[in-house]
CSV table of C-alpha atoms in Angstrom, one decimal:
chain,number,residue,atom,x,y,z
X,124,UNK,CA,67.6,-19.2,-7.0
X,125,UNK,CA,68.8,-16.0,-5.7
X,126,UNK,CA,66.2,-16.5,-2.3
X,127,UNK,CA,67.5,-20.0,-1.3
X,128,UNK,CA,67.9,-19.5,1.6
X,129,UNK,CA,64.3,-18.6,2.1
X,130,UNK,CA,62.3,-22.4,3.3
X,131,UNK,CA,58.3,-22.0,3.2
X,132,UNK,CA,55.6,-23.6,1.9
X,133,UNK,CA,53.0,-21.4,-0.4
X,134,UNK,CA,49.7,-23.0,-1.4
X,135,UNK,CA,48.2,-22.5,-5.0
X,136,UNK,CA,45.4,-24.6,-6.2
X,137,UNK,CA,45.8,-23.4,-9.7
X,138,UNK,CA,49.3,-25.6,-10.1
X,139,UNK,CA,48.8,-29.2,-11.8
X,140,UNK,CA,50.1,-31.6,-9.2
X,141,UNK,CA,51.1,-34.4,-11.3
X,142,UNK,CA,53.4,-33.1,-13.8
X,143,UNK,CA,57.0,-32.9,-14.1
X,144,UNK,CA,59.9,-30.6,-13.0
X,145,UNK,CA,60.4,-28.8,-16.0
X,146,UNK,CA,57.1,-28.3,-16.8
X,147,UNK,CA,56.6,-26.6,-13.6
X,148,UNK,CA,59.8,-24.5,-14.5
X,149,UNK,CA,57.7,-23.1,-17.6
X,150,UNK,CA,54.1,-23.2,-15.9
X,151,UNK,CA,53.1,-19.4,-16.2
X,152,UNK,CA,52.0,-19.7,-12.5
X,153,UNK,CA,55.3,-20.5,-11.1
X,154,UNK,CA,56.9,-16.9,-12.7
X,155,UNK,CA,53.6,-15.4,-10.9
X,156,UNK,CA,54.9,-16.8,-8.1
X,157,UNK,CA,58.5,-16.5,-8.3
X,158,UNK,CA,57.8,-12.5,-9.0
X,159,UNK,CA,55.7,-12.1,-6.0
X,160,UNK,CA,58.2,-13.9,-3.8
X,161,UNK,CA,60.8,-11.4,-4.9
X,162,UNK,CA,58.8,-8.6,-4.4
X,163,UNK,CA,57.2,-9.2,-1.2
X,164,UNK,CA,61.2,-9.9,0.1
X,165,UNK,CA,62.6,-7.0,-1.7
X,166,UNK,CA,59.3,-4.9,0.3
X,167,UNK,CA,59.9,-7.0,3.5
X,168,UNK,CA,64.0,-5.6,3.3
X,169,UNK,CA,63.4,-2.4,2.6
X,170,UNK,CA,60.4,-2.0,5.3
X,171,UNK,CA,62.4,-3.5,7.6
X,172,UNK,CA,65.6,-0.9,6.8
X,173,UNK,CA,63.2,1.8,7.1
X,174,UNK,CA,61.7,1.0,10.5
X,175,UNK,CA,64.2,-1.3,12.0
X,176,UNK,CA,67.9,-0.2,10.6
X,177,UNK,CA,69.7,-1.8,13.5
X,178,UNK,CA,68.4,-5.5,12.8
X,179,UNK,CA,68.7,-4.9,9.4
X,180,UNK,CA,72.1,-3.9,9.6
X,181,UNK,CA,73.0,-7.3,12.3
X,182,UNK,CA,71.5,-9.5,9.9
X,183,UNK,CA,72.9,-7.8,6.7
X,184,UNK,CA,76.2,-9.3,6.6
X,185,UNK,CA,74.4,-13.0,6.3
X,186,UNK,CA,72.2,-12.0,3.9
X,187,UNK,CA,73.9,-9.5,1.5
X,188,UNK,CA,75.2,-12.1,-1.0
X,189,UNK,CA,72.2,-13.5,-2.1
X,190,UNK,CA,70.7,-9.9,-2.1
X,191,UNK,CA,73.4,-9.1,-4.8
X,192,UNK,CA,73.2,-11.8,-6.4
X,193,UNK,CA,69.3,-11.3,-6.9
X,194,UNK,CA,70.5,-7.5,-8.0
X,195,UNK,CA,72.4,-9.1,-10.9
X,196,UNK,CA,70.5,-11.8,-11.7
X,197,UNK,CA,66.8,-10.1,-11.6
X,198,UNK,CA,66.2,-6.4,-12.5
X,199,UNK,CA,62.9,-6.0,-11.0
X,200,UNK,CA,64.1,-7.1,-7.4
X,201,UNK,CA,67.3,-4.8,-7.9
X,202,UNK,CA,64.4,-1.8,-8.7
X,203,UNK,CA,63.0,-2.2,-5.8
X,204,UNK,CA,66.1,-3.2,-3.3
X,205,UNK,CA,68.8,-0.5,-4.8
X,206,UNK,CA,68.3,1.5,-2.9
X,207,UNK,CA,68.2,-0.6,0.7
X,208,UNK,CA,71.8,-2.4,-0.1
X,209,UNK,CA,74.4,-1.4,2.4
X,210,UNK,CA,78.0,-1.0,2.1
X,211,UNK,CA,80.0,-1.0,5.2
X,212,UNK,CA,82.8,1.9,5.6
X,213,UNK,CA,86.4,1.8,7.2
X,214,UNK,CA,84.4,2.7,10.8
X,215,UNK,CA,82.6,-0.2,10.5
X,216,UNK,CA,79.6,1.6,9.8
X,217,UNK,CA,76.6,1.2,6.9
X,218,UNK,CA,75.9,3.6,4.2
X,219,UNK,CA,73.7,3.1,1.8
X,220,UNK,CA,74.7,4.1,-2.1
X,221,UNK,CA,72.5,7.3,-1.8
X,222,UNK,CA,74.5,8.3,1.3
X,223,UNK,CA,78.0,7.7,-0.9
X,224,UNK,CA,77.3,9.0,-4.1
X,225,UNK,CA,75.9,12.8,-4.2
X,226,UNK,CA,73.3,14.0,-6.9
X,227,UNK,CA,75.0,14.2,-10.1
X,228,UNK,CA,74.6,17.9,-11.5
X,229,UNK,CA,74.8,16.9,-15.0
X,230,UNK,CA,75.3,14.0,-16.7
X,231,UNK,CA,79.4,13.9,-16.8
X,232,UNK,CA,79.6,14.0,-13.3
X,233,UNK,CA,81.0,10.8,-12.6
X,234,UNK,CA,81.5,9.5,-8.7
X,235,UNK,CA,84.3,7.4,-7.6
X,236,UNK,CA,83.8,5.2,-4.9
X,237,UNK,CA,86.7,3.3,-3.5
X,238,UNK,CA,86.7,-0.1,-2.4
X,239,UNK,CA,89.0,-2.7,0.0
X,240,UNK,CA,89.2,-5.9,-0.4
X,241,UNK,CA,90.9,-7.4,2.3
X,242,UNK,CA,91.7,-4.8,5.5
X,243,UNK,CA,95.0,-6.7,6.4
X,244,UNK,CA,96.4,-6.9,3.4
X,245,UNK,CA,95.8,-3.0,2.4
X,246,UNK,CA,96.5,-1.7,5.7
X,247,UNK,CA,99.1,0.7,4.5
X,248,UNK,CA,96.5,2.3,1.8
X,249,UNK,CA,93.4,2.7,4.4
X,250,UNK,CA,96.3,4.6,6.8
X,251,UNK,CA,97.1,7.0,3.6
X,252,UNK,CA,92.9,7.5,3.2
X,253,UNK,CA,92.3,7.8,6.7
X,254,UNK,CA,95.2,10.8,7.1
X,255,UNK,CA,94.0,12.7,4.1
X,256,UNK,CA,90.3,12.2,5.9
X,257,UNK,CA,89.1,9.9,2.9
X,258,UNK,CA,87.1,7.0,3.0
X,259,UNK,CA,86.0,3.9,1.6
X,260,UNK,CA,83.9,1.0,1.6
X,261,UNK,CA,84.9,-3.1,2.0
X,262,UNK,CA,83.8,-5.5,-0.5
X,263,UNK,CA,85.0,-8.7,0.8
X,264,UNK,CA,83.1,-11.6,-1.1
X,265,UNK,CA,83.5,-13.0,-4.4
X,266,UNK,CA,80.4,-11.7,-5.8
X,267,UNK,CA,81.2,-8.3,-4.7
X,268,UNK,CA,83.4,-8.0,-8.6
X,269,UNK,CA,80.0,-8.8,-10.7
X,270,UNK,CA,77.6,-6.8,-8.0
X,271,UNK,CA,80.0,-3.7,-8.2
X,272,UNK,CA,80.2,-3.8,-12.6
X,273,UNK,CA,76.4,-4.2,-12.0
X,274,UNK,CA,75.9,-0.9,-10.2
X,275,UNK,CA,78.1,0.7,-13.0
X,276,UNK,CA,76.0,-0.2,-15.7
X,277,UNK,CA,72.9,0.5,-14.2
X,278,UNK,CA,74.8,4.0,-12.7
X,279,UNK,CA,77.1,5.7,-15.5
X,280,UNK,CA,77.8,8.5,-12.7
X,281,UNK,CA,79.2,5.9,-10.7
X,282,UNK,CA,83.1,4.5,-10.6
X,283,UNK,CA,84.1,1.6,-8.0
X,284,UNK,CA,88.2,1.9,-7.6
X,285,UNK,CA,89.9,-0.6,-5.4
X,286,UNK,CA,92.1,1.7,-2.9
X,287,UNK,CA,95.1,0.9,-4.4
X,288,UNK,CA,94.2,1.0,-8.0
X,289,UNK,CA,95.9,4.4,-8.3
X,290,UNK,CA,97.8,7.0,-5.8
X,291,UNK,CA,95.4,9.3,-5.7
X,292,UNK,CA,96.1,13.1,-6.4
X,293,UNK,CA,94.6,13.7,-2.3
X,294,UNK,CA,97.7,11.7,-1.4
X,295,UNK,CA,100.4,13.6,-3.2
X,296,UNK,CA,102.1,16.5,-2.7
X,297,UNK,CA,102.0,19.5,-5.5
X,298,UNK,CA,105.2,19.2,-7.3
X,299,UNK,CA,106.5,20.4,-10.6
X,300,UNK,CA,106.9,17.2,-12.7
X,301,UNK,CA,110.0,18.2,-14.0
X,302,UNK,CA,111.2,18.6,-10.4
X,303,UNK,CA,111.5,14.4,-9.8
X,304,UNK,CA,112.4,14.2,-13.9
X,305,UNK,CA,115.9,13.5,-12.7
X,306,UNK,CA,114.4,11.1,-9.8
X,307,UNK,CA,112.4,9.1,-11.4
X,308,UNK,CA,114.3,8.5,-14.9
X,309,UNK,CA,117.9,7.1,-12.3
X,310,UNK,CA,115.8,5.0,-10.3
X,311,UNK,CA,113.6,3.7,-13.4
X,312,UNK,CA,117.2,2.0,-14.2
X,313,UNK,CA,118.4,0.7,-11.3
X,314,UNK,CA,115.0,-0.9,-10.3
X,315,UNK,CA,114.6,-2.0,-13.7
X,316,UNK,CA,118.5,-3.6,-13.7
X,317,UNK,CA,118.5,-5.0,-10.2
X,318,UNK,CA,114.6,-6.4,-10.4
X,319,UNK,CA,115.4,-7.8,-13.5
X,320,UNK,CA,112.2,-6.4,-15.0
X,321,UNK,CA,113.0,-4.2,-18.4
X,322,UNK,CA,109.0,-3.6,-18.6
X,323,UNK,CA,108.7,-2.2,-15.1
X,324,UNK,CA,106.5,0.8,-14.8
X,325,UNK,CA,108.4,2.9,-12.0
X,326,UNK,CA,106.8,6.5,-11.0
X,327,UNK,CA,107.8,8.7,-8.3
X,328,UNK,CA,106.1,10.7,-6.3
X,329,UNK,CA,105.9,13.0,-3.3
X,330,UNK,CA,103.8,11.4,-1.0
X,331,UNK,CA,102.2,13.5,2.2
X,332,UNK,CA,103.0,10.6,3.9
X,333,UNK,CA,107.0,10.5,4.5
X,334,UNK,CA,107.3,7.0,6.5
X,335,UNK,CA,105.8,5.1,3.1
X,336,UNK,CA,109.0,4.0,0.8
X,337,UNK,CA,106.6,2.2,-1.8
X,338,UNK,CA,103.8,1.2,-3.7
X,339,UNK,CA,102.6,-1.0,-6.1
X,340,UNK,CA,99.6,-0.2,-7.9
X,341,UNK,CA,96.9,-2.3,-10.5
X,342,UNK,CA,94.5,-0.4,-12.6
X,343,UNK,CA,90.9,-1.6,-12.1
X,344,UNK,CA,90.1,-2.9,-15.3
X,345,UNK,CA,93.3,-5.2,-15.2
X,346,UNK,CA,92.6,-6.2,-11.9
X,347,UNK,CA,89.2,-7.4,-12.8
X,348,UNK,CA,90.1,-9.0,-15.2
X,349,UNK,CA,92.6,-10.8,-13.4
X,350,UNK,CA,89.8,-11.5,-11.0
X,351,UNK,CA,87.8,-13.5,-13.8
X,352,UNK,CA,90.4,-15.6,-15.0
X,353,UNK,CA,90.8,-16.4,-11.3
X,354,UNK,CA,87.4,-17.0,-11.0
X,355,UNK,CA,87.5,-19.2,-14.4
X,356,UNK,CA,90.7,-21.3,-13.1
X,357,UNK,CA,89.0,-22.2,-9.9
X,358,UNK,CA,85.9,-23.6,-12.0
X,359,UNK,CA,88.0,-26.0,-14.6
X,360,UNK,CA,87.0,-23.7,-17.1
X,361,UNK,CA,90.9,-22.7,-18.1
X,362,UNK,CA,91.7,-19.6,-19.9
X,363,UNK,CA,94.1,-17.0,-20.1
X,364,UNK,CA,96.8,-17.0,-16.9
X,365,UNK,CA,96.2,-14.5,-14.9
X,366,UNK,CA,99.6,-13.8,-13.8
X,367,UNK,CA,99.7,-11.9,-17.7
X,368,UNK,CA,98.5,-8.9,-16.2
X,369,UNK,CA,101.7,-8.5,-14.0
X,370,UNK,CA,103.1,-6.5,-16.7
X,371,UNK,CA,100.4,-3.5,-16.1
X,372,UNK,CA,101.8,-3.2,-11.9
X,373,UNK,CA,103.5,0.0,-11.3
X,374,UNK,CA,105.6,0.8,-8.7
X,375,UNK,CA,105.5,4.1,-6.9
X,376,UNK,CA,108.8,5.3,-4.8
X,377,UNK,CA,108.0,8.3,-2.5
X,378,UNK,CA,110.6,10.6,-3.1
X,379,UNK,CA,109.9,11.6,0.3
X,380,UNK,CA,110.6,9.0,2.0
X,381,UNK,CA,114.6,8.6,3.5
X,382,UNK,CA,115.4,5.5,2.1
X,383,UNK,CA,114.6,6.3,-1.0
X,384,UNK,CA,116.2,9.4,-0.7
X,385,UNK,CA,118.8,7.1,0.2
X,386,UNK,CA,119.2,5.0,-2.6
X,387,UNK,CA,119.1,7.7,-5.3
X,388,UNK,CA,122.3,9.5,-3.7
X,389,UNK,CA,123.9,6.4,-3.0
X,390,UNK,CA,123.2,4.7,-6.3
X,391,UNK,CA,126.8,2.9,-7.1
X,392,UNK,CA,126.3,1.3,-3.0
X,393,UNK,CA,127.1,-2.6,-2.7
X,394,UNK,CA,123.6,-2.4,-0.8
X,395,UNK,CA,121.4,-0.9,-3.0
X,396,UNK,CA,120.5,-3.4,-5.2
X,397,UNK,CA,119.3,-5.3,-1.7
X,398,UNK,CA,117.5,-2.3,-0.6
X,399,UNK,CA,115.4,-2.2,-3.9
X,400,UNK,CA,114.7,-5.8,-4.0
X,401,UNK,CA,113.0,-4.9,-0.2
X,402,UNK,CA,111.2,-2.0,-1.1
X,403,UNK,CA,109.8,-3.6,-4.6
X,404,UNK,CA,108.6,-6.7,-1.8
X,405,UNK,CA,107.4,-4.6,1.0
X,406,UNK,CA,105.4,-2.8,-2.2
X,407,UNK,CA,104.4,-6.3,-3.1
X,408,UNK,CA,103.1,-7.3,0.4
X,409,UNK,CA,100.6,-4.6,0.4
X,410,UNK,CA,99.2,-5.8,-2.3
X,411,UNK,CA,99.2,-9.3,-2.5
X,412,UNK,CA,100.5,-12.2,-1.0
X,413,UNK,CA,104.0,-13.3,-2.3
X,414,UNK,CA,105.3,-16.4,-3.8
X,415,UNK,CA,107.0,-19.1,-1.7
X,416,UNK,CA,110.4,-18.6,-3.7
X,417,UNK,CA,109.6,-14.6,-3.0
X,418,UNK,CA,108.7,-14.9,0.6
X,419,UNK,CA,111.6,-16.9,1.2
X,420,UNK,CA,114.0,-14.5,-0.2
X,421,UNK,CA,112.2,-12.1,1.8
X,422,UNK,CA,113.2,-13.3,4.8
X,423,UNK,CA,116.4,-14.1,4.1
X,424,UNK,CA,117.0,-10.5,2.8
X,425,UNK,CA,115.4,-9.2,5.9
X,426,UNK,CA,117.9,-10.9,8.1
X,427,UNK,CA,121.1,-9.6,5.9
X,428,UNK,CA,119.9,-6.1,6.1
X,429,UNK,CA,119.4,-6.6,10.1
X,430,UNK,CA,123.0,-8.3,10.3
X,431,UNK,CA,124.2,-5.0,8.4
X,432,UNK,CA,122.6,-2.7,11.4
X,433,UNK,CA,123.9,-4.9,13.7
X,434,UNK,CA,127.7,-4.4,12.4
């Protein structure tokens, strides 16, 4: 099923020609056949990356989600095609997993390979791997969840990370802890007060890059998880909402940054609370589109605070 798009016509005297579907489904010649299709593919792909990478790599994009699909559904082809599947980088350009992941030198070494899913959307994260000369790879289509947790079985060296599951340590500065104690445990309150969220995970953090105020960040496992209920809604099949993983969101300040700066010294302002409301948003539109009732407060925030330079 994984090779539909493949149309042919294979001759085999040895099938029965009047008998029904599903005893053709469990005829022992049709697996023969079935395996030999998948292998003389996965040996036409992998020949073809070997002598001809550059039409490989045009018609890649086409082809690459039924390739994954036949990774995860059929364990033989994945053997053979592993090692051929391409992942394209923030240049554009195609790596294949060998060229990502380095020989693990014992068996704890564990690889973590970052991912994006949509390049407008995480714009501000790529800019804060591209500065710190880090890279990653984009997984744009819905199978790209499954084929990834695939690889990670079959690979226990080997960690997929959305780019902004986490702020990575390459991103931060070196500070003592203690040193944004005071920092972090002030504007904890007030964002927590003025969002309106008691839960609200606030850290802060001294990012390299000074023009970023904030980020919001989702750790992988809640985020695919959120990505299967999704996936569940949008096939009737109900289950849990999954808007309940909200709650696991933290928001990073940069303590770096001179409106945040700002708003820690200037706590008791009649602005503040407007200026975190922005900075929670602008943390919220780098990672996910926000709701009509948000987007329109957006706006109209964004026009107050522009009336209040224009005074």
């Amino acid at each position: 099923e994984f090779l539909m798009l493949l149309k042919g016509v294979i001759d085999c005297p040895d099938l029965p020609l009047n008998v029904s579907r599903s005893a053709l489904q469990n005829d022992g010649f049709v697996k023969k056949i079935s395996e030999y299709i998948s292998k003389k593919v996965a040996d036409k792909l992998s020949g073809m990356c070997k002598t001809d990478r550059e039409s490989y790599e045009k018609y890649w994009d086409d082809i690459s989600p039924f390739i994954k699909f036949g990774f995860i559904r059929d364990q033989k082809f994945a053997d053979k095609i592993k090692d051929y599947i391409l992942f394209k980088n923030m240049e554009h350009k195609y790596v294949t997993l060998s060229d990502l992941v380095p020989a693990p030198a014992n068996d704890d070494d564990v690889t973590t390979l970052y991912y994006i899913t949509d390049e407008v959307q995480q714009s501000q994260y790529i800019n804060m791997f591209k500065e710190q000369d880090m890279d990653a790879v984009i997984l744009n289509h819905n199978i790209d969840s499954a084929f990834i947790t695939q690889i990670e079985q079959q690979n226990q060296h080997i960690k997929f990370k959305r780019i902004d599951a986490d702020v990575e340590d390459a991103l931060k500065e070196d500070v003592d802890e203690k040193e944004l104690d005071e920092i972090k445990t002030s504007l904890t309150d007030l964002f927590r007060k003025t969002l309106n969220k008691e839960n609200l995970e606030v850290h802060v953090e001294k990012l390299k890059d000074a023009k970023i105020s904030s980020i919001i960040t989702l750790s992988e496992e809640s985020r695919r998880m959120q990505d299967m209920m999704k996936m569940y809604a949008m096939n009737g099949m109900g289950g849990m909402d999954p808007n309940m993983f909200a709650a696991d969101q933290t928001l990073t300040l940069n303590a770096n940054n001179e409106l945040v700066k700002y708003i820690f010294e200037h706590k008791d302002s009649e602005h503040v609370p407007m200026f975190c409301e922005q900075l929670y948003d602008l943390a919220m539109l780098s990672n996910q589109p926000l709701s009509v009732d948000a987007m329109a407060k957006f706006v109209q925030r964004s026009n107050q605070i522009m009336m209040l330079l224009a005074k």
